[in-house]
Backbone as a ProteinNet text record, in pm:
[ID]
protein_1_A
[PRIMARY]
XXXXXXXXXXXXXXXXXXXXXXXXXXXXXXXXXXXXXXXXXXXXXXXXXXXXXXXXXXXXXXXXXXXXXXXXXXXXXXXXXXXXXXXXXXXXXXXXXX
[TERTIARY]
11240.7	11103.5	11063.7	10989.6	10966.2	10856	10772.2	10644.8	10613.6	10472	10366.5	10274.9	10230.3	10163.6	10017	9892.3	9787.5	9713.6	9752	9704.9	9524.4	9480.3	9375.9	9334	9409.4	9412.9	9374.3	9283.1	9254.8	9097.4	9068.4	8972.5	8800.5	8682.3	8575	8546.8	8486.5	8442	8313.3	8256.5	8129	8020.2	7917.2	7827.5	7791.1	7733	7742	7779	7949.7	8049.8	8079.4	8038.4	8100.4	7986.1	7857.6	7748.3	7769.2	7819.4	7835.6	7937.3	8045.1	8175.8	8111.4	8025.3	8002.4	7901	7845.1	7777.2	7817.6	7947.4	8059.3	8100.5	8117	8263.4	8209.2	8085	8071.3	8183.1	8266.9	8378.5	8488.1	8434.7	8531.1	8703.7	8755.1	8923.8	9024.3	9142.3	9223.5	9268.6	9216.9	9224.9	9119.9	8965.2	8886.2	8923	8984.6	8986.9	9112.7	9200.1	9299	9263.5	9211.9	9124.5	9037.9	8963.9	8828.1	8909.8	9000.1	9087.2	9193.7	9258.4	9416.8	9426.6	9317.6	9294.1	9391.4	9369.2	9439.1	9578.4	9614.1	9766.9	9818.9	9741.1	9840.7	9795.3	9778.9	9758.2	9848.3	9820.7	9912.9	9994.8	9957.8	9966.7	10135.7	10200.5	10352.8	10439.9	10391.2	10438	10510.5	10406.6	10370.4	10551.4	10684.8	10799.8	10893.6	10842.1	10891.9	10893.8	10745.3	10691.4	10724.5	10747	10712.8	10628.2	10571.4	10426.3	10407.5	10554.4	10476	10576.4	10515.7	10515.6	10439.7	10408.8	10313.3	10290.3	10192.6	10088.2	10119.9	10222.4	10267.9	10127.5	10154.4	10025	10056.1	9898.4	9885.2	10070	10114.9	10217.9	10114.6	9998.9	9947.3	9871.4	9822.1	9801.2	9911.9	9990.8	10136.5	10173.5	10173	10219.8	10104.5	10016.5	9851	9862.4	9901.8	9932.2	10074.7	10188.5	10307.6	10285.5	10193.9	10197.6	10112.5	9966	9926	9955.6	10047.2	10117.4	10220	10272.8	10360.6	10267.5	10169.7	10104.6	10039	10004.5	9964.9	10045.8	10223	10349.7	10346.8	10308.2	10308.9	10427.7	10510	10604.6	10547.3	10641.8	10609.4	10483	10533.5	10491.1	10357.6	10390.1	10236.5	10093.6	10195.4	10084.1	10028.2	10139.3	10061.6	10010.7	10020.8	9896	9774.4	9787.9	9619.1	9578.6	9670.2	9584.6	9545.3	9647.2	9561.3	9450.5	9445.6	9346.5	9212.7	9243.4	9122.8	9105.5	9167.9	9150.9	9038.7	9096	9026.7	8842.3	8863.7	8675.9	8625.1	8714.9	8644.1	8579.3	8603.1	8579.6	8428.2	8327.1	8221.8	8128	7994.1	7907.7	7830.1	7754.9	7709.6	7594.7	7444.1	7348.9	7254.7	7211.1	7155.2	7007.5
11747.9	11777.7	11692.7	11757.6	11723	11660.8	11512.1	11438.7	11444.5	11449.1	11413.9	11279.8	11217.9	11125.4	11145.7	11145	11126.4	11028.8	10908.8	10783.3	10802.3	10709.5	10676.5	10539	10462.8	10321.6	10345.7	10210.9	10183.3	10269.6	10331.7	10429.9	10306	10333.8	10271.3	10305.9	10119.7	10106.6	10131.9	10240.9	10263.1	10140.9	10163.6	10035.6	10006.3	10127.1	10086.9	9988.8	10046.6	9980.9	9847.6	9804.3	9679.3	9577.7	9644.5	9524.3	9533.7	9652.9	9632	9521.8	9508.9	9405.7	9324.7	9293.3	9109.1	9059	9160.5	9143.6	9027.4	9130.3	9128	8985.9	8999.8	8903.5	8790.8	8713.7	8667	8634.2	8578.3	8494.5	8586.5	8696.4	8785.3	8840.6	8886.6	8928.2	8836.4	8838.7	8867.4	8969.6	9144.5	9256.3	9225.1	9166.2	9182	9115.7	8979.9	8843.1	8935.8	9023.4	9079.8	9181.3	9262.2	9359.8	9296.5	9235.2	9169.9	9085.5	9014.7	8944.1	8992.7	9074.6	9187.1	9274.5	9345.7	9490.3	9558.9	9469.2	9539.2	9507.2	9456.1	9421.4	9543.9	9635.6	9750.9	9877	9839.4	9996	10068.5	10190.9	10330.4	10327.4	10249.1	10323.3	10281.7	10143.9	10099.4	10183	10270	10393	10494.4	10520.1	10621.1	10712.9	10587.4	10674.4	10763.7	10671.8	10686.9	10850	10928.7	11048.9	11137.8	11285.3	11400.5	11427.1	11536	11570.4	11674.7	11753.1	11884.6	11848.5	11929.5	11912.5	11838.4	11858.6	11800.1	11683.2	11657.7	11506.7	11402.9	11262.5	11146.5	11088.7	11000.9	10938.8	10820.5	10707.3	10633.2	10531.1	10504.5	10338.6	10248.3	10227	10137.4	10101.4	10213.6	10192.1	10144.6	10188	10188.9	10067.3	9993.9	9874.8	9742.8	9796.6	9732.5	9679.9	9802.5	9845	9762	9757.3	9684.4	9459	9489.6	9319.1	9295.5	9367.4	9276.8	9296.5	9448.3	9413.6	9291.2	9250.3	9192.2	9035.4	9020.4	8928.5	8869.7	8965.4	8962.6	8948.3	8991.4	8972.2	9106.6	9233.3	9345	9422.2	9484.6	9572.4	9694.8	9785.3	9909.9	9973	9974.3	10053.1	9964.9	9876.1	9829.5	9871.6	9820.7	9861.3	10036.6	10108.9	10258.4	10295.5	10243.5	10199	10167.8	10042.5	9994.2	10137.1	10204.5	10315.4	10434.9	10443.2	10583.3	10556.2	10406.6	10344.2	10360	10277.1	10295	10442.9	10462.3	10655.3	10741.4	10675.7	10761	10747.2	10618.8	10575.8	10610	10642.1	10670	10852.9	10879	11026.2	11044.2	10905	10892.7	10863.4	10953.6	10944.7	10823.1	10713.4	10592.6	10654.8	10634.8	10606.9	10586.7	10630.1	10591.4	10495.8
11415.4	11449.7	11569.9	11644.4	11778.5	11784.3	11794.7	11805.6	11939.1	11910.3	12059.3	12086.9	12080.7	12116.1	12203.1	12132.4	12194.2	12239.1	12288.5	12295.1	12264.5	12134.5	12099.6	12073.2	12070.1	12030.7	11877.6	11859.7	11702	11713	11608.7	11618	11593.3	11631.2	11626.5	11476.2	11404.1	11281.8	11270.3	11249.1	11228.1	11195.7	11305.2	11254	11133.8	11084.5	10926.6	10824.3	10823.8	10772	10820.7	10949.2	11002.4	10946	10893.5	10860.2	10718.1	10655.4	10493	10488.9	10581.8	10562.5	10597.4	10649.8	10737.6	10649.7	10567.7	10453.2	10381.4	10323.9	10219.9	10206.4	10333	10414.9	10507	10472.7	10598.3	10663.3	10623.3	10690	10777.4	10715.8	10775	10634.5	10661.9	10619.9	10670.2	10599.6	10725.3	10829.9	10762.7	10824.3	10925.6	10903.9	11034.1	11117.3	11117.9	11186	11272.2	11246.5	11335	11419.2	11335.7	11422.8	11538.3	11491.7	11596.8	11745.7	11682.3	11828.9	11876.5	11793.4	11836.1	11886.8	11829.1	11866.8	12030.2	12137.6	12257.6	12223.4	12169.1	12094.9	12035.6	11999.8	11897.8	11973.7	12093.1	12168	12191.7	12184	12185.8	12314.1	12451	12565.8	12570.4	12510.3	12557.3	12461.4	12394.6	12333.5	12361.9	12482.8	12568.6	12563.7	12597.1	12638.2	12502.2	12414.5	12322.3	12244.7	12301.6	12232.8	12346.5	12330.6	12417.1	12391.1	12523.4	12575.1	12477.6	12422.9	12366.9	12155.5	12040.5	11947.4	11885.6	11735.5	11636.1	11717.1	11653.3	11690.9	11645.7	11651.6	11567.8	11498.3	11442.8	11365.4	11508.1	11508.4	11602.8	11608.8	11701.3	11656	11659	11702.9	11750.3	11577.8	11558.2	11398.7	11329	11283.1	11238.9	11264.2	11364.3	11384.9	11332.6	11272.3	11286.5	11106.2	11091.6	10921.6	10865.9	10922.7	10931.4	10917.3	11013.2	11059.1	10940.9	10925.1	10749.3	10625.1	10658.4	10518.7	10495.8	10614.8	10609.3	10643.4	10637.5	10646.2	10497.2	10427.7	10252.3	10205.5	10235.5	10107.2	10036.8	10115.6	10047	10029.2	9959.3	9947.3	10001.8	10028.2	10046.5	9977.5	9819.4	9749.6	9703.2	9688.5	9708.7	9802.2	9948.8	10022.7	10041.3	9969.7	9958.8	9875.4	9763.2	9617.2	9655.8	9783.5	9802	9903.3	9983.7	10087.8	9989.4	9895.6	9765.5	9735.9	9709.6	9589.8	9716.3	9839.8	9969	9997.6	10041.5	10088.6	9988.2	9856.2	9719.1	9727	9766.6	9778.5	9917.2	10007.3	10115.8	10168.6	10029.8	10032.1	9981.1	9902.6	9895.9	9980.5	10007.1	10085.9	10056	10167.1	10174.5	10170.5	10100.8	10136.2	10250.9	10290.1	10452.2	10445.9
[MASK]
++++++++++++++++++++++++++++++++++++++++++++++++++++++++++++++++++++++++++++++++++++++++++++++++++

């Protein structure tokens, strides 16, 4: 199967969500504390050779690689860390309050 690559970087955290976490969190994560100073670190663009222009759409590397470093930063196994994205994914299908 043939991948494409759309360079997007890391997608924008809705304001919302970024004051419910700082809420949360004053201190922050270790997921925010990476995000907030890394972020140009896991960009799509040194990718770029790796994908062709034409076939399905890859998922981000820049994500992928974003997702890799804190799992591997928490001590997560595989199957762990796709337990916590079922378990996240599952709640993110609920509408917030406005």
């Amino acid at each position: 199967m043939r991948l494409s690559m759309r360079p997007e970087g890391l997608p924008e955290v809705p304001a919302q969500t970024a004051a419910v976490a700082r809420a949360a969190l004053p201190r922050g994560s270790l997921a925010m504390r990476v995000r907030d100073r890394l972020a140009e670190v896991f960009a799509d663009e040194p990718f770029d050779g790796a994908f062709g222009v034409r076939g399905a759409p890859g998922l981000s590397p820049g994500v992928l690689s974003l997702v890799t470093v804190l799992q591997f930063a928490e001590g997560l196994t595989g199957r762990q860390a796709a337990a916590m994205a079922v378990r996240g994914s599952a709640g993110s299908t609920r509408s917030v309050p406005s």
